[in-house]
Coordinates of C-alpha atoms and ligand atoms in Angstrom, one line a residue:
X1 CA 34.1 4.9 -23.4
X2 CA 33.2 8.4 -24.6
X3 CA 35.4 10.7 -22.4
X4 CA 33.6 13.8 -23.7
X5 CA 30.4 12.6 -22.2
X6 CA 32.0 11.9 -18.8
X7 CA 33.6 15.3 -18.9
X8 CA 30.3 17.1 -19.8
X9 CA 28.6 15.3 -16.9
X10 CA 31.4 16.3 -14.5
X11 CA 32.4 12.7 -13.8
X12 CA 36.0 12.8 -15.1
X13 CA 37.0 15.4 -12.5
X14 CA 36.2 12.8 -9.8
X15 CA 38.4 10.1 -11.1
X16 CA 41.4 9.6 -8.8
X17 CA 43.9 6.9 -9.7
X18 CA 41.3 5.0 -11.6
X19 CA 39.1 5.1 -8.6
X20 CA 35.7 6.8 -8.3
X21 CA 34.1 8.0 -5.0
X22 CA 31.8 5.4 -3.5
X23 CA 29.8 7.9 -1.3
X24 CA 28.3 11.3 -2.2
X25 CA 26.5 13.7 0.0
X26 CA 25.5 16.9 -1.7
X27 CA 28.8 18.4 -2.9
X28 CA 31.0 16.2 -0.8
X29 CA 32.5 12.9 -2.1
X30 CA 34.2 10.1 -0.2
X31 CA 36.6 7.6 -1.7
X32 CA 36.4 4.0 -0.3
X33 CA 39.4 2.3 1.0
X34 CA 38.2 -1.3 1.3
X35 CA 37.8 -4.0 -1.3
X36 CA 37.8 -2.9 -4.9
X37 CA 34.9 -3.5 -7.2
X38 CA 34.2 -2.9 -10.8
X39 CA 31.3 -2.3 -13.1
X40 CA 31.6 -3.7 -16.6
X41 CA 29.7 -2.9 -19.7
X42 CA 27.4 -5.8 -20.8
X43 CA 28.2 -4.8 -24.4
X44 CA 31.9 -6.0 -24.4
X45 CA 32.7 -6.6 -20.8
X46 CA 35.2 -3.7 -20.7
X47 CA 35.5 -2.1 -17.3
X48 CA 33.5 1.1 -17.0
X49 CA 34.3 2.1 -13.4
X50 CA 36.2 1.1 -10.4
X51 CA 35.3 1.8 -6.8
X52 CA 36.4 0.7 -3.3
X53 CA 34.2 -0.3 -0.5
X54 CA 33.3 2.5 1.9
X55 CA 33.3 1.9 5.7
X56 CA 30.0 1.5 7.4
X57 CA 30.9 4.2 9.9
X58 CA 31.2 6.7 7.1
X59 CA 27.8 5.7 5.7
X60 CA 26.3 6.0 9.2
X61 CA 27.6 9.6 9.5
X62 CA 26.1 10.5 6.1
X63 CA 22.7 9.1 7.2
X64 CA 23.0 11.1 10.5
X65 CA 23.6 14.3 8.5
X66 CA 20.7 13.5 6.2
X67 CA 18.6 13.3 9.3
X68 CA 19.8 16.7 10.5
X69 CA 19.3 18.2 7.0
X70 CA 15.7 16.8 7.0
X71 CA 14.8 19.1 9.9
X72 CA 15.4 22.1 7.5
X73 CA 14.2 20.6 4.2
X74 CA 10.8 19.6 5.7
X75 CA 10.1 23.3 6.4
X76 CA 10.8 24.5 2.9
X77 CA 7.4 25.0 1.3
X78 CA 6.5 22.1 -1.0
X79 CA 6.1 24.2 -4.2
X80 CA 9.6 25.6 -3.6
X81 CA 10.8 22.0 -3.3
X82 CA 9.1 21.4 -6.6
X83 CA 11.2 24.2 -8.2
X84 CA 14.3 22.3 -7.4
X85 CA 12.8 19.3 -9.2
X86 CA 11.9 21.5 -12.1
X87 CA 15.4 22.8 -12.4
X88 CA 16.8 19.2 -12.3
X89 CA 14.4 18.2 -15.0
X90 CA 15.6 21.0 -17.3
X91 CA 19.2 19.9 -16.7
X92 CA 18.2 16.3 -17.6
X93 CA 16.6 17.5 -20.8
X94 CA 19.9 19.3 -21.7
X95 CA 21.8 16.1 -21.1
X96 CA 19.2 13.6 -22.5
X97 CA 21.5 12.0 -25.0
X98 CA 24.4 11.8 -22.7
X99 CA 22.4 10.1 -20.0
X100 CA 20.9 7.7 -22.6
X101 CA 24.5 6.9 -23.7
X102 CA 25.4 5.9 -20.1
X103 CA 22.3 3.8 -19.7
X104 CA 23.0 1.8 -22.8
X105 CA 26.7 1.5 -21.9
X106 CA 26.0 0.2 -18.4
X107 CA 22.7 -1.8 -18.8
X108 CA 23.1 -2.9 -22.4
X109 CA 19.6 -1.8 -23.4
X110 CA 19.2 -0.3 -26.9
X111 CA 19.8 3.4 -27.2
X112 CA 16.2 4.1 -28.3
X113 CA 14.9 2.5 -25.1
X114 CA 17.5 4.4 -23.1
X115 CA 16.2 7.7 -24.6
X116 CA 12.7 6.4 -23.5
X117 CA 14.0 5.9 -20.0
X118 CA 15.4 9.4 -19.7
X119 CA 12.0 10.6 -20.9
X120 CA 10.4 8.6 -18.2
X121 CA 12.6 10.5 -15.7
X122 CA 11.6 13.8 -17.2
X123 CA 7.9 12.8 -17.1
X124 CA 8.0 11.9 -13.4
X125 CA 9.7 15.3 -12.7
X126 CA 6.8 17.0 -14.3
X127 CA 4.4 14.9 -12.3
X128 CA 6.3 15.7 -9.1
X129 CA 6.4 19.4 -9.8
X130 CA 2.6 19.5 -10.2
X131 CA 2.3 17.3 -7.1
X132 CA 4.2 19.8 -5.1
X133 CA 1.1 22.0 -5.2
X134 CA -1.3 19.2 -4.6
X135 CA -0.2 17.5 -1.4
X136 CA -3.7 17.6 0.0
X137 CA -5.6 15.9 2.9
X138 CA -9.3 15.4 3.7
X139 CA -11.6 17.1 6.1
X140 CA -13.9 14.7 7.9
X141 CA -17.3 15.4 9.5
X142 CA -17.0 15.1 13.3
X143 CA -19.7 13.5 15.5
X144 CA -19.2 16.2 18.1
X145 CA -20.8 19.7 18.2
X146 CA -18.5 22.4 16.8
X147 CA -15.7 20.0 16.2
X148 CA -13.7 19.5 13.1
X149 CA -11.5 16.6 11.9
X150 CA -8.9 16.8 9.2
X151 CA -6.0 14.9 7.8
X152 CA -2.6 16.3 7.1
X153 CA 0.4 14.7 5.3
X154 CA 3.8 15.4 6.7
X155 CA 7.3 14.5 5.4
X156 CA 8.6 11.2 6.7
X157 CA 12.4 11.7 7.2
X158 CA 15.3 10.0 5.4
X159 CA 14.1 7.7 2.6
X160 CA 16.4 4.9 1.3
X161 CA 16.1 4.0 -2.4
X162 CA 17.5 0.7 -3.7
X163 CA 17.4 0.6 -7.5
X164 CA 18.1 -2.1 -10.1
X165 CA 20.4 -2.2 -13.2
X166 CA 17.5 -2.5 -15.7
X167 CA 16.0 0.9 -15.1
X168 CA 19.0 2.7 -13.5
X169 CA 17.6 6.2 -13.5
X170 CA 13.8 6.1 -14.1
X171 CA 12.8 3.9 -11.2
X172 CA 15.1 5.9 -8.9
X173 CA 13.4 9.0 -10.1
X174 CA 9.9 7.6 -9.5
X175 CA 10.9 7.4 -5.9
X176 CA 13.3 10.2 -5.5
X177 CA 11.4 13.0 -7.2
X178 CA 8.2 12.2 -5.2
X179 CA 10.2 11.8 -1.9
X180 CA 11.9 15.2 -2.5
X181 CA 8.7 17.2 -3.1
X182 CA 7.2 15.4 -0.1
X183 CA 9.9 17.0 2.0
X184 CA 12.3 14.0 2.6
X185 CA 16.0 13.7 2.4
X186 CA 17.3 10.7 0.4
X187 CA 20.0 8.0 0.4
X188 CA 20.2 6.2 -2.9
X189 CA 21.9 2.8 -3.2
X190 CA 22.2 2.3 -6.9
X191 CA 22.9 -1.0 -8.6
X192 CA 26.6 -1.5 -8.8
X193 CA 26.2 -2.3 -12.4
X194 CA 25.0 1.2 -13.4
X195 CA 27.2 3.4 -11.2
X196 CA 28.0 6.1 -13.9
X197 CA 24.3 6.6 -14.5
X198 CA 23.8 7.1 -10.8
X199 CA 26.8 9.5 -10.4
X200 CA 25.6 11.6 -13.4
X201 CA 22.1 11.9 -11.9
X202 CA 23.5 12.8 -8.5
X203 CA 25.7 15.5 -10.0
X204 CA 22.8 17.0 -12.0
X205 CA 20.6 17.0 -8.9
X206 CA 23.4 18.7 -7.0
X207 CA 23.7 21.4 -9.8
X208 CA 19.9 21.9 -9.4
X209 CA 20.0 22.5 -5.7
X210 CA 23.0 24.8 -6.0
X211 CA 20.8 27.2 -8.0
X212 CA 18.9 27.8 -4.8
X213 CA 21.8 28.6 -2.3
X214 CA 19.4 29.6 0.5
X215 CA 17.9 26.1 0.6
X216 CA 19.5 23.2 2.5
X217 CA 22.1 21.7 0.2
X218 CA 22.9 18.3 1.6
X219 CA 19.5 16.6 1.1
X220 CA 20.5 13.7 -1.1
X221 CA 23.3 11.2 -1.1
X222 CA 24.4 8.3 -3.3
X223 CA 26.2 5.2 -2.3
X224 CA 27.8 2.7 -4.6
X225 CA 28.1 -0.4 -2.5
X226 CA 28.0 -4.1 -2.3
X227 CA 25.6 -6.3 -0.3
X228 CA 27.2 -5.9 3.1
X229 CA 26.9 -2.1 3.0
X230 CA 23.3 -2.4 1.7
X231 CA 22.5 -4.4 4.8
X232 CA 23.8 -1.7 7.1
X233 CA 21.7 0.9 5.3
X234 CA 18.6 -1.2 5.5
X235 CA 19.1 -1.8 9.2
X236 CA 19.6 1.9 10.0
X237 CA 16.8 3.2 12.3
X238 CA 17.1 6.7 10.9
X239 CA 15.8 5.6 7.5
X240 CA 12.1 5.8 7.7
X241 CA 11.2 4.1 4.4
X242 CA 13.2 1.7 2.3
X243 CA 11.9 1.5 -1.3
X244 CA 13.5 -1.3 -3.1
X245 CA 13.3 -2.7 -6.6
X246 CA 14.8 -6.0 -7.5
X247 CA 14.3 -9.8 -7.2
X248 CA 11.9 -11.6 -4.9
X249 CA 14.8 -13.0 -2.9
X250 CA 16.3 -9.5 -2.4
X251 CA 12.8 -8.4 -1.1
X252 CA 12.5 -11.4 1.2
X253 CA 15.9 -10.7 2.6
X254 CA 15.6 -7.0 3.3
X255 CA 11.9 -6.9 4.4
X256 CA 12.4 -8.7 7.7
X257 CA 15.4 -6.5 8.5
X258 CA 13.3 -3.4 8.1
X259 CA 10.3 -5.0 9.9
X260 CA 12.5 -5.9 12.9
X261 CA 13.1 -2.2 13.5
X262 CA 9.4 -1.4 12.6
X263 CA 10.4 0.7 9.6
X264 CA 8.4 0.9 6.4
X265 CA 9.2 -0.9 3.1
X266 CA 7.9 -0.3 -0.4
X267 CA 8.8 -3.3 -2.6
X268 CA 8.7 -3.7 -6.3
X269 CA 9.9 -7.2 -7.0
X270 CA 9.7 -9.8 -9.7
X271 CA 7.0 -10.4 -12.2
X272 CA 5.9 -13.5 -14.1
X273 CA 3.8 -11.5 -16.5
X274 CA 1.3 -13.0 -18.9
X275 CA -0.8 -12.1 -21.9
X276 CA -3.9 -13.8 -23.1
X277 CA -4.5 -13.7 -26.8
X278 CA -8.1 -14.6 -27.4
X279 CA -9.7 -15.7 -30.6
X280 CA -11.3 -12.3 -31.2
X281 CA -8.0 -10.5 -30.8
X282 CA -6.6 -8.2 -33.5
X283 CA -3.7 -10.5 -34.2
X284 CA -1.4 -8.0 -36.0
X285 CA -1.5 -5.7 -33.0
X286 CA -1.1 -8.6 -30.5
X287 CA 1.9 -9.8 -32.3
X288 CA 3.7 -6.5 -32.1
X289 CA 2.8 -6.1 -28.4
X290 CA 4.2 -9.6 -27.7
X291 CA 7.5 -8.9 -29.4
X292 CA 8.1 -5.6 -27.6
X293 CA 7.1 -7.0 -24.3
X294 CA 9.1 -10.2 -24.5
X295 CA 12.2 -9.0 -26.4
X296 CA 12.4 -5.4 -25.3
X297 CA 15.3 -4.7 -22.9
X298 CA 16.4 -8.3 -23.7
X299 CA 13.6 -9.6 -21.6
X300 CA 15.1 -7.9 -18.5
X301 CA 12.2 -5.7 -17.5
X302 CA 10.2 -6.6 -14.4
X303 CA 7.2 -6.1 -16.7
X304 CA 8.6 -8.3 -19.5
X305 CA 6.2 -10.8 -21.0
X306 CA 7.0 -14.4 -19.8
X307 CA 3.9 -16.4 -20.3
X308 CA 1.7 -16.2 -23.5
X309 CA -1.7 -17.9 -23.5
X310 CA -3.1 -18.4 -27.0
X311 CA -6.6 -19.6 -27.8
X312 CA -6.5 -23.0 -29.5
X313 CA -8.3 -21.7 -32.6
X314 CA -5.4 -19.4 -33.4
X315 CA -2.6 -21.1 -31.6
X316 CA -0.8 -22.6 -34.6
X317 CA -1.0 -19.6 -36.9
X318 CA -0.1 -17.2 -34.2
X319 CA 3.0 -19.1 -33.2
X320 CA 4.2 -19.4 -36.8
X321 CA 3.8 -15.6 -37.2
X322 CA 5.7 -15.2 -33.9
X323 CA 8.6 -17.3 -35.0
X324 CA 8.8 -15.2 -38.2
X325 CA 8.8 -12.0 -36.1
X326 CA 11.5 -13.3 -33.8
X327 CA 13.6 -14.2 -36.8
X328 CA 13.5 -10.5 -37.8
X329 CA 14.8 -9.3 -34.4
X330 CA 18.2 -7.7 -35.0
X331 CA 20.5 -8.6 -32.1
X332 CA 23.8 -6.9 -31.4
X333 CA 25.5 -3.7 -30.3
X334 CA 22.8 -1.7 -28.6
X335 CA 24.2 1.5 -29.8
X336 CA 23.6 0.5 -33.5
X337 CA 20.5 1.8 -35.2
X338 CA 18.1 -1.0 -36.2
X339 CA 19.4 -3.3 -33.4
X340 CA 16.3 -4.2 -31.3
X341 CA 18.0 -6.4 -28.7
X342 CA 21.2 -5.9 -26.9
X343 CA 23.2 -8.3 -24.7
X344 CA 22.2 -9.9 -21.4
X345 CA 23.5 -7.9 -18.4
X346 CA 26.1 -10.5 -17.2
X347 CA 27.6 -13.9 -17.5
X348 CA 25.4 -14.9 -14.5
X349 CA 22.3 -13.8 -16.4
X350 CA 23.4 -15.9 -19.4
X351 CA 24.0 -18.9 -17.1
X352 CA 20.6 -18.5 -15.5
X353 CA 19.0 -18.4 -18.9
X354 CA 20.8 -21.6 -20.0
X355 CA 19.9 -23.4 -16.7
X356 CA 16.3 -22.5 -17.2
X357 CA 16.3 -23.8 -20.7
X358 CA 17.8 -27.0 -19.5
X359 CA 15.0 -27.3 -16.9
X360 CA 12.5 -26.6 -19.6
X361 CA 13.7 -29.7 -21.5
X362 CA 13.9 -31.8 -18.3
X363 CA 10.3 -30.8 -17.5
X364 CA 8.9 -31.8 -20.9
X365 CA 9.1 -28.4 -22.7
X366 CA 10.3 -27.8 -26.2
X367 CA 12.4 -24.9 -27.4
X368 CA 10.9 -24.1 -30.7
X369 CA 13.1 -21.0 -31.4
X370 CA 16.4 -19.5 -30.1
X371 CA 18.0 -19.6 -26.7
X372 CA 21.5 -20.0 -27.9
X373 CA 24.4 -17.5 -27.6
X374 CA 25.4 -15.6 -30.7
X375 CA 29.1 -14.8 -31.3
X376 CA 29.1 -13.6 -34.9
X377 CA 28.4 -9.9 -35.8
X378 CA 28.2 -8.9 -32.2
X379 CA 30.8 -7.1 -30.0
X380 CA 33.1 -9.8 -28.5
X381 CA 32.9 -10.4 -24.7
X382 CA 29.2 -9.7 -24.3
X383 CA 26.5 -12.3 -23.8
X384 CA 24.2 -12.0 -26.8
X385 CA 21.5 -14.6 -27.2
X386 CA 18.6 -15.3 -29.5
X387 CA 15.4 -14.8 -27.6
X388 CA 13.7 -18.2 -26.9
X389 CA 10.2 -19.4 -27.6
X390 CA 9.2 -22.5 -25.6
X391 CA 6.2 -24.8 -25.8
X392 CA 5.5 -26.1 -22.4
X393 CA 2.6 -27.2 -20.1
X394 CA 1.7 -24.5 -17.6
X395 CA 1.9 -27.1 -14.8
X396 CA 5.7 -27.4 -15.4
X397 CA 7.5 -26.1 -12.3
X398 CA 9.8 -23.8 -14.2
X399 CA 6.9 -21.8 -15.5
X400 CA 6.2 -20.7 -11.9
X401 CA 9.6 -19.0 -11.7
X402 CA 10.7 -15.6 -13.1
X403 CA 13.9 -16.0 -15.1
X404 CA 15.2 -12.5 -16.0
X405 CA 15.9 -13.4 -19.6
X406 CA 14.2 -13.4 -23.0
X407 CA 12.3 -16.7 -22.6
X408 CA 8.7 -16.8 -23.6
X409 CA 6.5 -19.8 -22.6
X410 CA 3.7 -20.5 -25.1
X411 CA 0.6 -22.2 -23.7
X412 CA -2.5 -23.2 -25.6
X413 CA -5.9 -22.7 -23.9
X414 CA -9.5 -23.5 -24.7
X415 CA -11.9 -21.9 -22.2
X416 CA -11.7 -18.4 -20.7
X417 CA -12.4 -19.6 -17.2
X418 CA -9.6 -22.1 -17.4
X419 CA -7.1 -19.6 -18.7
X420 CA -7.9 -17.1 -16.0
X421 CA -7.2 -19.7 -13.3
X422 CA -3.9 -20.6 -14.9
X423 CA -3.1 -16.9 -15.3
X424 CA -3.4 -16.3 -11.6
X425 CA -1.8 -19.5 -10.5
X426 CA 1.8 -18.2 -10.2
X427 CA 3.4 -16.7 -7.1
X428 CA 4.0 -13.3 -8.7
X429 CA 1.5 -10.6 -9.6
X430 CA 2.9 -7.6 -11.4
X431 CA 1.7 -7.1 -14.9
X432 CA -0.9 -8.7 -17.1
X433 CA -2.6 -8.2 -20.4
X434 CA -5.4 -9.4 -22.7
X435 CA -6.0 -9.0 -26.4
X436 CA -9.7 -9.3 -27.2
X437 CA -12.5 -7.5 -28.9
X438 CA -15.0 -9.1 -26.6
X439 CA -16.2 -6.5 -24.1
X440 CA -17.2 -9.2 -21.5
X441 CA -13.8 -10.8 -21.6
X442 CA -11.9 -7.6 -21.1
X443 CA -14.3 -6.4 -18.3
X444 CA -14.0 -9.7 -16.5
X445 CA -10.2 -9.6 -16.9
X446 CA -10.0 -6.2 -15.2
X447 CA -12.6 -7.0 -12.5
X448 CA -11.9 -8.5 -9.1
X449 CA -12.5 -12.0 -10.4
X450 CA -10.1 -11.4 -13.3
X451 CA -6.3 -10.8 -13.2
X452 CA -4.8 -10.7 -9.7
X453 CA -2.0 -8.4 -10.8
X454 CA -1.3 -4.7 -10.0
X455 CA -1.2 -3.8 -13.7
X456 CA -3.9 -5.2 -16.0
X457 CA -3.9 -4.0 -19.6
X458 CA -6.3 -4.5 -22.5
X459 CA -5.0 -4.5 -26.0
X460 CA -1.6 -3.4 -25.1
X461 CA 1.4 -5.4 -23.8
X462 CA 2.6 -6.1 -20.3
X463 CA 5.6 -3.6 -20.3
X464 CA 6.0 0.1 -21.0
X465 CA 3.7 1.6 -18.3
X466 CA 3.3 5.3 -18.2
X467 CA 4.3 7.2 -15.1
X468 CA 0.8 8.6 -14.4
X469 CA -0.5 5.4 -12.9
X470 CA 0.6 3.7 -9.7
X471 CA 3.1 1.0 -10.5
X472 CA 3.6 -2.3 -8.7
X473 CA 2.0 -5.6 -8.0
X474 CA 0.6 -8.2 -5.6
X475 CA 1.8 -11.4 -4.0
X476 CA 5.5 -12.1 -4.4
X477 CA 5.8 -8.8 -6.3
X478 CA 5.7 -7.2 -2.9
X479 CA 2.6 -5.1 -2.8
X480 CA 4.3 -1.7 -3.2
X481 CA 3.0 1.1 -5.5
X482 CA 5.4 3.7 -6.9
X483 CA 5.3 6.5 -9.5
X484 CA 1.8 8.1 -10.3
X485 CA -1.7 8.3 -8.8
X486 CA -1.5 8.7 -5.0
X487 CA 1.8 6.7 -4.6
X488 CA 3.2 9.9 -3.0
X489 CA 1.4 9.0 0.2
X490 CA 4.1 6.3 0.7
X491 CA 6.6 9.1 1.3
X492 CA 4.6 11.0 3.9
X493 CA 3.1 10.3 7.3
X494 CA -0.6 10.9 7.9
X495 CA -1.8 12.9 10.8
X496 CA -5.4 13.0 12.0
X497 CA -6.3 16.3 13.8
X498 CA -9.5 16.9 15.8
X499 CA -10.2 20.5 16.7
X500 CA -12.8 21.7 19.2
X501 CA -14.2 25.2 18.7
X502 CA -17.2 24.9 21.1
X503 CA -17.5 26.0 24.7
X504 CA -17.9 22.4 25.9
X505 CA -15.6 19.3 26.0
X506 CA -17.8 16.5 24.9
X507 CA -16.3 13.0 24.6
X508 CA -16.6 10.8 21.5
X509 CA -19.0 7.9 21.5
X510 CA -21.2 9.9 23.9
X511 CA -19.2 8.8 27.0
X512 CA -20.2 10.6 30.1
X513 CA -17.2 11.2 32.4
X514 CA -18.3 13.9 34.8
X515 CA -16.1 14.7 37.8
Ligands
UN1_601 C1 11.2 -2.3 -14.1 O1 11.4 -3.1 -15.0 O2 11.6 -2.4 -13.0 O3 6.6 -0.5 -17.3 C2 10.3 -1.1 -14.4 C3 7.7 -0.6 -17.8 C4 8.7 0.5 -17.4 C5 9.2 0.4 -16.0 C6 9.8 -1.0 -15.8 N1 8.0 1.8 -17.5 O4 8.1 -1.5 -18.5

């Protein structure tokens, strides 16, 4: 590991006997004393960081103090809160390469994509800074004489953010930067795979708030924890909103816990994203979009392309171009220039991929390219695979499932009506795309009778969304929306006010209630 980078980011000074703190609140750090856990780099399986489990009582205390600090932070004017985000963003810009290094080291995504991820964080900061002057409500016409109705948006309280390994800092920032300008305090449970990324961001954020010594200082905390500790966070009544990114099963397990205490959840769960390549599509563009969407981040984005519907007139030719393109994908050390695909995140991810490919065969599918592990010309220890192309019937059970790996199902279609039905027939509903030059097809695809996903693209791939739009999806994807548009409303509570400036006290609905 590059020690200079850890020193520059202030992480080295925290290392105590090979142990890093598991809990952070503002400037304070707490070392765990329980079971030890490690994070390993997917590149070569070397250990990056070691931690010990922190006690639940410590975590509860931190949440209590976030609750106290919230009382102060909510009163700081929103544009002032935005200034803290602006300062943080400048610090991130200064450390862009260092943060990208940590992302690649801990997630295994290629360095170029990691730079893109840091940029995504910077972009959402810009968005949040602008937003800090635009937290507006409506005024509503009252039915009563000389009455006024209006809506205000107030801060919520402590917000809990659970983030995944594949976007260790950008997806956290989608939530955290909005939650902060909205006046909330934050507890962040980062993926235990990407702990150094999380510590680095926490320390930069801490540096940013320190630049404003008169403002409350302990408004964000970070916890590096296992499942047990996560549960205790999710169940804590002081946390007003839990925003979680991860698998469908994770969402299904935490959602009832939050519901049982009538808290709020914002879920961004799995996708089973599809693209339709019609016979009018510009095939060279479609091909490039398919490759980035299916192979980018080693097929480990929630927006990764998993199902590809190809019109029967172009099916054969398109597939042979696709195989050729896949053959050109350089797989290996994600730090190396020209490498387009790094390793899978873990042995478990590799095993899942192989299990899925076995099921593919059992269910009548045929692997026409890739799927196997590569051991030559790649760092030893990591799980490097060739991305797989699979011919299979859409009715095969395995196609309904999201496997977080580079496996692309190829399905031939004939009629547009038929393909739309197939497209929507899976349990998940995150991202979708169509390549067509036919206006009617693209309009239908985007309409209410078209794709049932939260993200519906025309002539671009399924992955790589910009921060300006609301991000999220329907059905098993969880229904949450994060990032742009009016997603900020998730992090605030709405208040309806009715004001009487008349000399009477009329009741609504014309009710007469004279004494
Ligand atoms: C994710 O994989 O959880 O749209 C998020 C994209 C990225 C974000 C992915 N901007 O692919």
